[in-house]
mmCIF file with all atom_site columns, C-alpha atoms in Angstrom:
data_model
loop_
_atom_site.group_PDB
_atom_site.id
_atom_site.type_symbol
_atom_site.label_atom_id
_atom_site.label_alt_id
_atom_site.label_comp_id
_atom_site.label_asym_id
_atom_site.label_entity_id
_atom_site.label_seq_id
_atom_site.pdbx_PDB_ins_code
_atom_site.Cartn_x
_atom_site.Cartn_y
_atom_site.Cartn_z
_atom_site.occupancy
_atom_site.B_iso_or_equiv
_atom_site.pdbx_formal_charge
_atom_site.auth_seq_id
_atom_site.auth_comp_id
_atom_site.auth_asym_id
_atom_site.auth_atom_id
_atom_site.pdbx_PDB_model_num
ATOM 1   C CA . MET A 1 1   ? 118.836 86.438 97.589  1.00 0.00 ? 1   MET A CA 1
ATOM 2   C CA . SER A 1 2   ? 119.448 84.211 101.148 1.00 0.00 ? 2   SER A CA 1
ATOM 3   C CA . TRP A 1 3   ? 121.887 82.051 101.702 1.00 0.00 ? 3   TRP A CA 1
ATOM 4   C CA . GLN A 1 4   ? 119.254 79.611 102.429 1.00 0.00 ? 4   GLN A CA 1
ATOM 5   C CA . THR A 1 5   ? 118.268 80.446 98.078  1.00 0.00 ? 5   THR A CA 1
ATOM 6   C CA . TYR A 1 6   ? 122.076 79.593 97.140  1.00 0.00 ? 6   TYR A CA 1
ATOM 7   C CA . VAL A 1 7   ? 121.410 75.936 99.241  1.00 0.00 ? 7   VAL A CA 1
ATOM 8   C CA . ASP A 1 8   ? 118.160 75.417 97.204  1.00 0.00 ? 8   ASP A CA 1
ATOM 9   C CA . GLU A 1 9   ? 118.043 76.449 94.515  1.00 0.00 ? 9   GLU A CA 1
ATOM 10  C CA . HIS A 1 10  ? 122.349 76.614 93.794  1.00 0.00 ? 10  HIS A CA 1
ATOM 11  C CA . LEU A 1 11  ? 123.077 72.824 95.752  1.00 0.00 ? 11  LEU A CA 1
ATOM 12  C CA . MET A 1 12  ? 120.066 70.979 96.122  1.00 0.00 ? 12  MET A CA 1
ATOM 13  C CA . CYS A 1 13  ? 119.039 71.090 92.226  1.00 0.00 ? 13  CYS A CA 1
ATOM 14  C CA . ASP A 1 14  ? 118.717 68.454 90.140  1.00 0.00 ? 14  ASP A CA 1
ATOM 15  C CA . THR A 1 15  ? 122.161 67.436 87.933  1.00 0.00 ? 15  THR A CA 1
ATOM 16  C CA . GLU A 1 16  ? 121.819 65.697 85.330  1.00 0.00 ? 16  GLU A CA 1
ATOM 17  C CA . GLY A 1 17  ? 119.405 63.852 86.882  1.00 0.00 ? 17  GLY A CA 1
ATOM 18  C CA . GLN A 1 18  ? 120.405 63.535 90.431  1.00 0.00 ? 18  GLN A CA 1
ATOM 19  C CA . ARG A 1 19  ? 120.374 65.632 93.679  1.00 0.00 ? 19  ARG A CA 1
ATOM 20  C CA . LEU A 1 20  ? 122.356 65.759 96.953  1.00 0.00 ? 20  LEU A CA 1
ATOM 21  C CA . LYS A 1 21  ? 121.247 64.396 100.212 1.00 0.00 ? 21  LYS A CA 1
ATOM 22  C CA . ALA A 1 22  ? 122.134 67.160 102.236 1.00 0.00 ? 22  ALA A CA 1
ATOM 23  C CA . ALA A 1 23  ? 124.040 70.177 101.874 1.00 0.00 ? 23  ALA A CA 1
ATOM 24  C CA . ALA A 1 24  ? 124.706 73.829 103.684 1.00 0.00 ? 24  ALA A CA 1
ATOM 25  C CA . ILE A 1 25  ? 126.983 76.984 103.972 1.00 0.00 ? 25  ILE A CA 1
ATOM 26  C CA . VAL A 1 26  ? 128.356 77.033 107.191 1.00 0.00 ? 26  VAL A CA 1
ATOM 27  C CA . GLY A 1 27  ? 130.675 80.678 107.830 1.00 0.00 ? 27  GLY A CA 1
ATOM 28  C CA . ASN A 1 28  ? 134.291 79.700 109.227 1.00 0.00 ? 28  ASN A CA 1
ATOM 29  C CA . ASP A 1 29  ? 133.529 80.153 112.957 1.00 0.00 ? 29  ASP A CA 1
ATOM 30  C CA . GLY A 1 30  ? 131.134 77.172 112.500 1.00 0.00 ? 30  GLY A CA 1
ATOM 31  C CA . SER A 1 31  ? 127.846 78.859 112.470 1.00 0.00 ? 31  SER A CA 1
ATOM 32  C CA . VAL A 1 32  ? 125.112 77.716 109.951 1.00 0.00 ? 32  VAL A CA 1
ATOM 33  C CA . TRP A 1 33  ? 124.041 80.032 107.193 1.00 0.00 ? 33  TRP A CA 1
ATOM 34  C CA . ALA A 1 34  ? 122.461 77.919 105.830 1.00 0.00 ? 34  ALA A CA 1
ATOM 35  C CA . GLN A 1 35  ? 120.810 74.183 105.440 1.00 0.00 ? 35  GLN A CA 1
ATOM 36  C CA . SER A 1 36  ? 118.741 71.896 104.132 1.00 0.00 ? 36  SER A CA 1
ATOM 37  C CA . ALA A 1 37  ? 116.355 70.353 105.716 1.00 0.00 ? 37  ALA A CA 1
ATOM 38  C CA . ALA A 1 38  ? 117.777 66.978 105.373 1.00 0.00 ? 38  ALA A CA 1
ATOM 39  C CA . PHE A 1 39  ? 121.797 68.394 106.301 1.00 0.00 ? 39  PHE A CA 1
ATOM 40  C CA . PRO A 1 40  ? 122.648 66.383 109.909 1.00 0.00 ? 40  PRO A CA 1
ATOM 41  C CA . GLN A 1 41  ? 123.050 67.843 112.563 1.00 0.00 ? 41  GLN A CA 1
ATOM 42  C CA . TYR A 1 42  ? 127.069 68.552 113.903 1.00 0.00 ? 42  TYR A CA 1
ATOM 43  C CA . LYS A 1 43  ? 129.141 69.266 116.837 1.00 0.00 ? 43  LYS A CA 1
ATOM 44  C CA . PRO A 1 44  ? 132.044 72.621 116.408 1.00 0.00 ? 44  PRO A CA 1
ATOM 45  C CA . ASP A 1 45  ? 134.741 70.643 116.705 1.00 0.00 ? 45  ASP A CA 1
ATOM 46  C CA . GLU A 1 46  ? 133.325 68.020 113.261 1.00 0.00 ? 46  GLU A CA 1
ATOM 47  C CA . ILE A 1 47  ? 133.655 71.814 111.414 1.00 0.00 ? 47  ILE A CA 1
ATOM 48  C CA . THR A 1 48  ? 136.983 72.917 113.883 1.00 0.00 ? 48  THR A CA 1
ATOM 49  C CA . ALA A 1 49  ? 139.033 69.316 112.231 1.00 0.00 ? 49  ALA A CA 1
ATOM 50  C CA . ILE A 1 50  ? 137.233 70.490 108.391 1.00 0.00 ? 50  ILE A CA 1
ATOM 51  C CA . MET A 1 51  ? 138.835 74.282 108.937 1.00 0.00 ? 51  MET A CA 1
ATOM 52  C CA . LYS A 1 52  ? 142.052 72.836 110.612 1.00 0.00 ? 52  LYS A CA 1
ATOM 53  C CA . GLU A 1 53  ? 142.316 69.977 107.329 1.00 0.00 ? 53  GLU A CA 1
ATOM 54  C CA . PHE A 1 54  ? 141.903 73.384 105.240 1.00 0.00 ? 54  PHE A CA 1
ATOM 55  C CA . ASP A 1 55  ? 145.527 75.343 106.954 1.00 0.00 ? 55  ASP A CA 1
ATOM 56  C CA . GLU A 1 56  ? 146.671 71.629 107.454 1.00 0.00 ? 56  GLU A CA 1
ATOM 57  C CA . PRO A 1 57  ? 146.740 69.382 104.505 1.00 0.00 ? 57  PRO A CA 1
ATOM 58  C CA . GLY A 1 58  ? 146.357 65.762 105.818 1.00 0.00 ? 58  GLY A CA 1
ATOM 59  C CA . SER A 1 59  ? 145.301 66.537 109.258 1.00 0.00 ? 59  SER A CA 1
ATOM 60  C CA . LEU A 1 60  ? 142.075 64.407 108.215 1.00 0.00 ? 60  LEU A CA 1
ATOM 61  C CA . ALA A 1 61  ? 143.801 61.373 107.061 1.00 0.00 ? 61  ALA A CA 1
ATOM 62  C CA . PRO A 1 62  ? 144.346 59.105 109.937 1.00 0.00 ? 62  PRO A CA 1
ATOM 63  C CA . THR A 1 63  ? 141.056 59.711 111.889 1.00 0.00 ? 63  THR A CA 1
ATOM 64  C CA . GLY A 1 64  ? 138.585 60.692 108.858 1.00 0.00 ? 64  GLY A CA 1
ATOM 65  C CA . LEU A 1 65  ? 136.423 63.846 108.224 1.00 0.00 ? 65  LEU A CA 1
ATOM 66  C CA . HIS A 1 66  ? 133.209 62.983 110.580 1.00 0.00 ? 66  HIS A CA 1
ATOM 67  C CA . LEU A 1 67  ? 130.028 65.002 109.905 1.00 0.00 ? 67  LEU A CA 1
ATOM 68  C CA . GLY A 1 68  ? 126.999 64.151 112.238 1.00 0.00 ? 68  GLY A CA 1
ATOM 69  C CA . GLY A 1 69  ? 128.276 61.187 114.004 1.00 0.00 ? 69  GLY A CA 1
ATOM 70  C CA . ALA A 1 70  ? 129.566 60.010 110.122 1.00 0.00 ? 70  ALA A CA 1
ATOM 71  C CA . LYS A 1 71  ? 133.024 58.832 109.432 1.00 0.00 ? 71  LYS A CA 1
ATOM 72  C CA . TYR A 1 72  ? 133.841 59.476 105.844 1.00 0.00 ? 72  TYR A CA 1
ATOM 73  C CA . MET A 1 73  ? 137.428 57.733 104.294 1.00 0.00 ? 73  MET A CA 1
ATOM 74  C CA . VAL A 1 74  ? 139.351 61.672 102.718 1.00 0.00 ? 74  VAL A CA 1
ATOM 75  C CA . LEU A 1 75  ? 140.007 61.337 99.823  1.00 0.00 ? 75  LEU A CA 1
ATOM 76  C CA . GLN A 1 76  ? 142.255 63.763 97.087  1.00 0.00 ? 76  GLN A CA 1
ATOM 77  C CA . GLY A 1 77  ? 140.904 66.737 96.821  1.00 0.00 ? 77  GLY A CA 1
ATOM 78  C CA . GLU A 1 78  ? 142.482 70.134 96.501  1.00 0.00 ? 78  GLU A CA 1
ATOM 79  C CA . PRO A 1 79  ? 145.234 70.915 99.370  1.00 0.00 ? 79  PRO A CA 1
ATOM 80  C CA . GLY A 1 80  ? 143.543 74.115 101.614 1.00 0.00 ? 80  GLY A CA 1
ATOM 81  C CA . VAL A 1 81  ? 140.564 74.175 98.613  1.00 0.00 ? 81  VAL A CA 1
ATOM 82  C CA . VAL A 1 82  ? 138.201 71.004 98.566  1.00 0.00 ? 82  VAL A CA 1
ATOM 83  C CA . ILE A 1 83  ? 137.869 67.811 100.619 1.00 0.00 ? 83  ILE A CA 1
ATOM 84  C CA . ARG A 1 84  ? 136.644 65.516 99.474  1.00 0.00 ? 84  ARG A CA 1
ATOM 85  C CA . GLY A 1 85  ? 135.118 61.915 101.362 1.00 0.00 ? 85  GLY A CA 1
ATOM 86  C CA . LYS A 1 86  ? 133.834 58.467 101.294 1.00 0.00 ? 86  LYS A CA 1
ATOM 87  C CA . LYS A 1 87  ? 132.090 56.546 102.799 1.00 0.00 ? 87  LYS A CA 1
ATOM 88  C CA . GLY A 1 88  ? 129.981 53.189 101.430 1.00 0.00 ? 88  GLY A CA 1
ATOM 89  C CA . SER A 1 89  ? 128.022 54.317 97.855  1.00 0.00 ? 89  SER A CA 1
ATOM 90  C CA . GLY A 1 90  ? 128.383 57.821 99.147  1.00 0.00 ? 90  GLY A CA 1
ATOM 91  C CA . GLY A 1 91  ? 130.047 60.856 100.305 1.00 0.00 ? 91  GLY A CA 1
ATOM 92  C CA . VAL A 1 92  ? 130.272 64.024 100.942 1.00 0.00 ? 92  VAL A CA 1
ATOM 93  C CA . THR A 1 93  ? 132.560 67.068 99.290  1.00 0.00 ? 93  THR A CA 1
ATOM 94  C CA . VAL A 1 94  ? 133.490 70.464 101.438 1.00 0.00 ? 94  VAL A CA 1
ATOM 95  C CA . LYS A 1 95  ? 134.486 73.547 99.299  1.00 0.00 ? 95  LYS A CA 1
ATOM 96  C CA . LYS A 1 96  ? 135.936 76.350 101.138 1.00 0.00 ? 96  LYS A CA 1
ATOM 97  C CA . THR A 1 97  ? 135.681 79.966 100.050 1.00 0.00 ? 97  THR A CA 1
ATOM 98  C CA . ASN A 1 98  ? 136.935 82.961 102.200 1.00 0.00 ? 98  ASN A CA 1
ATOM 99  C CA . LEU A 1 99  ? 134.204 83.310 104.462 1.00 0.00 ? 99  LEU A CA 1
ATOM 100 C CA . ALA A 1 100 ? 132.263 80.008 104.273 1.00 0.00 ? 100 ALA A CA 1
ATOM 101 C CA . ILE A 1 101 ? 132.517 76.218 103.709 1.00 0.00 ? 101 ILE A CA 1
ATOM 102 C CA . ILE A 1 102 ? 129.856 75.152 101.441 1.00 0.00 ? 102 ILE A CA 1
ATOM 103 C CA . ILE A 1 103 ? 128.965 71.147 101.931 1.00 0.00 ? 103 ILE A CA 1
ATOM 104 C CA . GLY A 1 104 ? 127.255 69.050 99.840  1.00 0.00 ? 104 GLY A CA 1
ATOM 105 C CA . ILE A 1 105 ? 125.805 65.278 101.094 1.00 0.00 ? 105 ILE A CA 1
ATOM 106 C CA . TYR A 1 106 ? 125.133 63.101 98.485  1.00 0.00 ? 106 TYR A CA 1
ATOM 107 C CA . ASP A 1 107 ? 124.738 58.911 97.892  1.00 0.00 ? 107 ASP A CA 1
ATOM 108 C CA . GLU A 1 108 ? 123.968 56.930 94.286  1.00 0.00 ? 108 GLU A CA 1
ATOM 109 C CA . PRO A 1 109 ? 123.198 56.778 92.002  1.00 0.00 ? 109 PRO A CA 1
ATOM 110 C CA . MET A 1 110 ? 124.541 60.507 91.891  1.00 0.00 ? 110 MET A CA 1
ATOM 111 C CA . THR A 1 111 ? 128.570 60.315 91.293  1.00 0.00 ? 111 THR A CA 1
ATOM 112 C CA . PRO A 1 112 ? 131.244 61.876 93.164  1.00 0.00 ? 112 PRO A CA 1
ATOM 113 C CA . GLY A 1 113 ? 132.181 64.051 89.677  1.00 0.00 ? 113 GLY A CA 1
ATOM 114 C CA . GLN A 1 114 ? 128.638 65.568 90.047  1.00 0.00 ? 114 GLN A CA 1
ATOM 115 C CA . CYS A 1 115 ? 128.894 66.625 94.015  1.00 0.00 ? 115 CYS A CA 1
ATOM 116 C CA . ASN A 1 116 ? 131.714 67.406 93.822  1.00 0.00 ? 116 ASN A CA 1
ATOM 117 C CA . LEU A 1 117 ? 131.036 70.166 90.240  1.00 0.00 ? 117 LEU A CA 1
ATOM 118 C CA . VAL A 1 118 ? 127.321 71.364 91.904  1.00 0.00 ? 118 VAL A CA 1
ATOM 119 C CA . VAL A 1 119 ? 129.313 72.255 95.793  1.00 0.00 ? 119 VAL A CA 1
ATOM 120 C CA . GLU A 1 120 ? 132.871 73.512 93.848  1.00 0.00 ? 120 GLU A CA 1
ATOM 121 C CA . ARG A 1 121 ? 130.972 75.343 91.627  1.00 0.00 ? 121 ARG A CA 1
ATOM 122 C CA . LEU A 1 122 ? 128.662 77.472 94.200  1.00 0.00 ? 122 LEU A CA 1
ATOM 123 C CA . GLY A 1 123 ? 131.907 77.747 96.147  1.00 0.00 ? 123 GLY A CA 1
ATOM 124 C CA . ASP A 1 124 ? 133.883 79.068 93.591  1.00 0.00 ? 124 ASP A CA 1
ATOM 125 C CA . TYR A 1 125 ? 130.672 81.733 92.496  1.00 0.00 ? 125 TYR A CA 1
ATOM 126 C CA . LEU A 1 126 ? 130.973 82.501 95.940  1.00 0.00 ? 126 LEU A CA 1
ATOM 127 C CA . PHE A 1 127 ? 134.602 83.054 97.172  1.00 0.00 ? 127 PHE A CA 1
ATOM 128 C CA . ASP A 1 128 ? 134.753 85.644 93.309  1.00 0.00 ? 128 ASP A CA 1
ATOM 129 C CA . GLN A 1 129 ? 131.712 87.428 94.801  1.00 0.00 ? 129 GLN A CA 1
ATOM 130 C CA . GLY A 1 130 ? 134.083 87.955 97.804  1.00 0.00 ? 130 GLY A CA 1
ATOM 131 C CA . PHE A 1 131 ? 132.592 85.706 100.421 1.00 0.00 ? 131 PHE A CA 1
#
């Protein structure tokens, strides 16, 4: 299965009638493995800061999580495993696997919990597969 298929069929799928706004699988080196059409163009230093948060939980709290120029307030997550952010009526969930990060961006009416479920379920599966 291609990485694009994971994005199209597992991240951009319907969840209780809702769908992510955008999603991507990004390698730990910042390279895009696959992304949805609406995924924002991000800067390499934004991915570097996200990766640092996984190694040093709390490092994004003072500045927020930036992705494609959008700033998200960092919420609770699982240190070293999941980062969750909020911006207005939407937000972002980032799940770390062995080789990549899974990123899901949502807006209302999708709920944070629905976004978390979609992103973390795929992240757990890929982690278990060695990715």
